[in-house]
JSON list of C-alpha atoms in Angstrom, two decimals:
[
{"chain": "X", "resi": 228, "resn": "MET", "atom": "CA", "xyz": [-0.05, 0.15, -0.04]},
{"chain": "X", "resi": 229, "resn": "ASP", "atom": "CA", "xyz": [1.31, 3.54, -0.95]},
{"chain": "X", "resi": 230, "resn": "PRO", "atom": "CA", "xyz": [1.86, 5.35, 2.39]},
{"chain": "X", "resi": 231, "resn": "LYS", "atom": "CA", "xyz": [0.50, 8.48, 0.48]},
{"chain": "X", "resi": 232, "resn": "LYS", "atom": "CA", "xyz": [-2.77, 6.84, -0.20]},
{"chain": "X", "resi": 233, "resn": "LEU", "atom": "CA", "xyz": [-3.33, 5.49, 3.15]},
{"chain": "X", "resi": 234, "resn": "HIS", "atom": "CA", "xyz": [-4.97, 8.53, 4.59]},
{"chain": "X", "resi": 235, "resn": "GLU", "atom": "CA", "xyz": [-7.31, 8.68, 1.51]},
{"chain": "X", "resi": 236, "resn": "PHE", "atom": "CA", "xyz": [-8.37, 5.00, 1.95]},
{"chain": "X", "resi": 237, "resn": "LEU", "atom": "CA", "xyz": [-9.18, 5.58, 5.51]},
{"chain": "X", "resi": 238, "resn": "ILE", "atom": "CA", "xyz": [-11.36, 8.48, 4.64]},
{"chain": "X", "resi": 239, "resn": "GLN", "atom": "CA", "xyz": [-13.11, 6.53, 2.07]},
{"chain": "X", "resi": 240, "resn": "CYS", "atom": "CA", "xyz": [-13.92, 3.92, 4.53]},
{"chain": "X", "resi": 241, "resn": "GLU", "atom": "CA", "xyz": [-15.16, 6.39, 6.96]},
{"chain": "X", "resi": 242, "resn": "LEU", "atom": "CA", "xyz": [-17.50, 7.71, 4.40]},
{"chain": "X", "resi": 243, "resn": "ASN", "atom": "CA", "xyz": [-19.05, 4.06, 3.69]},
{"chain": "X", "resi": 244, "resn": "PHE", "atom": "CA", "xyz": [-19.58, 3.90, 7.46]},
{"chain": "X", "resi": 245, "resn": "HIS", "atom": "CA", "xyz": [-21.36, 6.96, 7.77]},
{"chain": "X", "resi": 246, "resn": "ASN", "atom": "CA", "xyz": [-23.45, 6.47, 4.75]},
{"chain": "X", "resi": 247, "resn": "ARG", "atom": "CA", "xyz": [-24.48, 3.13, 5.99]},
{"chain": "X", "resi": 248, "resn": "PRO", "atom": "CA", "xyz": [-24.55, 2.85, 9.94]},
{"chain": "X", "resi": 249, "resn": "GLN", "atom": "CA", "xyz": [-26.67, -0.10, 10.05]},
{"chain": "X", "resi": 250, "resn": "ALA", "atom": "CA", "xyz": [-24.30, -2.08, 7.93]},
{"chain": "X", "resi": 251, "resn": "PHE", "atom": "CA", "xyz": [-21.20, -1.13, 10.03]},
{"chain": "X", "resi": 252, "resn": "CYS", "atom": "CA", "xyz": [-22.59, -1.11, 13.56]},
{"chain": "X", "resi": 253, "resn": "LEU", "atom": "CA", "xyz": [-19.88, -3.61, 14.79]},
{"chain": "X", "resi": 254, "resn": "ASP", "atom": "CA", "xyz": [-16.32, -2.76, 14.68]},
{"chain": "X", "resi": 255, "resn": "ALA", "atom": "CA", "xyz": [-15.54, -6.21, 13.24]},
{"chain": "X", "resi": 256, "resn": "TRP", "atom": "CA", "xyz": [-17.62, -5.53, 10.17]},
{"chain": "X", "resi": 257, "resn": "LYS", "atom": "CA", "xyz": [-15.71, -2.11, 9.73]},
{"chain": "X", "resi": 258, "resn": "VAL", "atom": "CA", "xyz": [-12.51, -4.08, 9.94]},
{"chain": "X", "resi": 259, "resn": "GLY", "atom": "CA", "xyz": [-13.85, -6.84, 7.53]},
{"chain": "X", "resi": 260, "resn": "PHE", "atom": "CA", "xyz": [-14.81, -4.18, 4.89]},
{"chain": "X", "resi": 261, "resn": "ALA", "atom": "CA", "xyz": [-11.49, -2.40, 5.04]},
{"chain": "X", "resi": 262, "resn": "LEU", "atom": "CA", "xyz": [-9.65, -5.62, 4.76]},
{"chain": "X", "resi": 263, "resn": "SER", "atom": "CA", "xyz": [-11.53, -6.71, 1.69]},
{"chain": "X", "resi": 264, "resn": "PHE", "atom": "CA", "xyz": [-10.02, -3.69, -0.23]},
{"chain": "X", "resi": 265, "resn": "LEU", "atom": "CA", "xyz": [-6.35, -4.48, 0.81]},
{"chain": "X", "resi": 266, "resn": "LYS", "atom": "CA", "xyz": [-3.92, -5.87, -1.87]},
{"chain": "X", "resi": 267, "resn": "GLY", "atom": "CA", "xyz": [-0.34, -6.95, -2.05]},
{"chain": "X", "resi": 268, "resn": "ILE", "atom": "CA", "xyz": [1.96, -6.56, 0.72]},
{"chain": "X", "resi": 269, "resn": "ALA", "atom": "CA", "xyz": [-0.80, -5.16, 3.01]},
{"chain": "X", "resi": 270, "resn": "LEU", "atom": "CA", "xyz": [-3.21, -7.99, 2.54]},
{"chain": "X", "resi": 271, "resn": "ALA", "atom": "CA", "xyz": [-0.12, -10.31, 3.04]},
{"chain": "X", "resi": 272, "resn": "TRP", "atom": "CA", "xyz": [0.61, -8.73, 6.36]},
{"chain": "X", "resi": 273, "resn": "PHE", "atom": "CA", "xyz": [-2.84, -9.51, 7.71]},
{"chain": "X", "resi": 274, "resn": "LYS", "atom": "CA", "xyz": [-3.24, -12.61, 5.94]},
{"chain": "X", "resi": 275, "resn": "PRO", "atom": "CA", "xyz": [-1.82, -15.14, 8.68]},
{"chain": "X", "resi": 276, "resn": "ASN", "atom": "CA", "xyz": [-4.15, -13.82, 11.06]},
{"chain": "X", "resi": 277, "resn": "LEU", "atom": "CA", "xyz": [-7.05, -14.18, 8.94]},
{"chain": "X", "resi": 278, "resn": "LEU", "atom": "CA", "xyz": [-6.59, -17.73, 7.80]},
{"chain": "X", "resi": 279, "resn": "ASP", "atom": "CA", "xyz": [-4.83, -19.24, 10.88]},
{"chain": "X", "resi": 280, "resn": "THR", "atom": "CA", "xyz": [-6.73, -17.90, 13.74]},
{"chain": "X", "resi": 281, "resn": "ILE", "atom": "CA", "xyz": [-7.93, -20.35, 16.46]},
{"chain": "X", "resi": 282, "resn": "PRO", "atom": "CA", "xyz": [-11.29, -19.22, 17.67]},
{"chain": "X", "resi": 283, "resn": "GLY", "atom": "CA", "xyz": [-10.90, -16.99, 20.75]},
{"chain": "X", "resi": 284, "resn": "THR", "atom": "CA", "xyz": [-7.29, -16.10, 19.70]},
{"chain": "X", "resi": 285, "resn": "GLU", "atom": "CA", "xyz": [-7.93, -13.30, 17.37]},
{"chain": "X", "resi": 286, "resn": "PRO", "atom": "CA", "xyz": [-5.70, -10.40, 17.44]},
{"chain": "X", "resi": 287, "resn": "ALA", "atom": "CA", "xyz": [-7.03, -7.20, 19.22]},
{"chain": "X", "resi": 288, "resn": "TRP", "atom": "CA", "xyz": [-7.30, -5.18, 15.83]},
{"chain": "X", "resi": 289, "resn": "ALA", "atom": "CA", "xyz": [-9.68, -7.92, 14.35]},
{"chain": "X", "resi": 290, "resn": "ASN", "atom": "CA", "xyz": [-12.87, -6.61, 16.53]},
{"chain": "X", "resi": 291, "resn": "ASP", "atom": "CA", "xyz": [-11.56, -3.05, 16.90]},
{"chain": "X", "resi": 292, "resn": "TYR", "atom": "CA", "xyz": [-11.51, -0.74, 14.05]},
{"chain": "X", "resi": 293, "resn": "SER", "atom": "CA", "xyz": [-9.34, 1.89, 16.02]},
{"chain": "X", "resi": 294, "resn": "GLU", "atom": "CA", "xyz": [-6.76, -0.85, 16.73]},
{"chain": "X", "resi": 295, "resn": "PHE", "atom": "CA", "xyz": [-6.93, -1.96, 13.02]},
{"chain": "X", "resi": 296, "resn": "THR", "atom": "CA", "xyz": [-6.06, 1.78, 11.72]},
{"chain": "X", "resi": 297, "resn": "ILE", "atom": "CA", "xyz": [-3.34, 1.86, 14.24]},
{"chain": "X", "resi": 298, "resn": "GLU", "atom": "CA", "xyz": [-1.84, -1.38, 12.91]},
{"chain": "X", "resi": 299, "resn": "LEU", "atom": "CA", "xyz": [-2.47, -0.25, 9.28]},
{"chain": "X", "resi": 300, "resn": "THR", "atom": "CA", "xyz": [-0.85, 2.98, 9.91]},
{"chain": "X", "resi": 301, "resn": "THR", "atom": "CA", "xyz": [2.02, 1.76, 11.92]},
{"chain": "X", "resi": 302, "resn": "ASN", "atom": "CA", "xyz": [3.08, -0.81, 9.21]},
{"chain": "X", "resi": 303, "resn": "PHE", "atom": "CA", "xyz": [1.98, 0.89, 5.89]},
{"chain": "X", "resi": 304, "resn": "GLY", "atom": "CA", "xyz": [1.53, 4.74, 6.75]},
{"chain": "X", "resi": 305, "resn": "PRO", "atom": "CA", "xyz": [4.29, 7.42, 6.08]},
{"chain": "X", "resi": 306, "resn": "HIS", "atom": "CA", "xyz": [7.43, 6.90, 8.61]},
{"chain": "X", "resi": 307, "resn": "ASN", "atom": "CA", "xyz": [7.54, 10.70, 9.06]},
{"chain": "X", "resi": 308, "resn": "PRO", "atom": "CA", "xyz": [4.46, 12.32, 7.90]},
{"chain": "X", "resi": 309, "resn": "VAL", "atom": "CA", "xyz": [5.23, 15.84, 9.40]},
{"chain": "X", "resi": 310, "resn": "GLY", "atom": "CA", "xyz": [8.78, 15.61, 7.61]},
{"chain": "X", "resi": 311, "resn": "ASP", "atom": "CA", "xyz": [7.25, 14.32, 4.39]},
{"chain": "X", "resi": 312, "resn": "ALA", "atom": "CA", "xyz": [4.66, 17.37, 4.52]},
{"chain": "X", "resi": 313, "resn": "GLU", "atom": "CA", "xyz": [7.60, 19.73, 5.11]},
{"chain": "X", "resi": 314, "resn": "HIS", "atom": "CA", "xyz": [9.60, 18.31, 2.49]},
{"chain": "X", "resi": 315, "resn": "GLN", "atom": "CA", "xyz": [6.57, 18.53, -0.04]},
{"chain": "X", "resi": 316, "resn": "LEU", "atom": "CA", "xyz": [6.13, 22.19, 1.02]},
{"chain": "X", "resi": 317, "resn": "ASP", "atom": "CA", "xyz": [9.70, 23.09, 0.56]},
{"chain": "X", "resi": 318, "resn": "ASN", "atom": "CA", "xyz": [9.74, 21.50, -3.05]},
{"chain": "X", "resi": 319, "resn": "LEU", "atom": "CA", "xyz": [6.49, 23.37, -4.33]},
{"chain": "X", "resi": 320, "resn": "SER", "atom": "CA", "xyz": [6.95, 24.90, -7.73]},
{"chain": "X", "resi": 321, "resn": "MET", "atom": "CA", "xyz": [4.60, 26.60, -10.04]},
{"chain": "X", "resi": 322, "resn": "LYS", "atom": "CA", "xyz": [4.01, 24.58, -13.44]},
{"chain": "X", "resi": 323, "resn": "ASP", "atom": "CA", "xyz": [4.39, 26.26, -16.75]},
{"chain": "X", "resi": 324, "resn": "SER", "atom": "CA", "xyz": [0.60, 26.37, -18.04]},
{"chain": "X", "resi": 325, "resn": "SER", "atom": "CA", "xyz": [1.82, 26.77, -21.73]}
]
């Protein structure tokens, strides 16, 4: 998952949750929804806990959307979001419109 797209992904998830509160009244349903859109290395990160879990031994993030977002952001978010933003601001330039 592209670290720069993670925030956008989480916002899109939140929009779905707010638009359909009855469908996402449980955190586990929110986690399942978000997981269904992961691909590549991000999906691979969560896969062992999805397929090899013994009932009652699920990780904390499996039933807690806040924990899930922390796990996702810790592993796939920007390493230094403030530094990245400062770098982007320092390198802003006008593009030639011609």
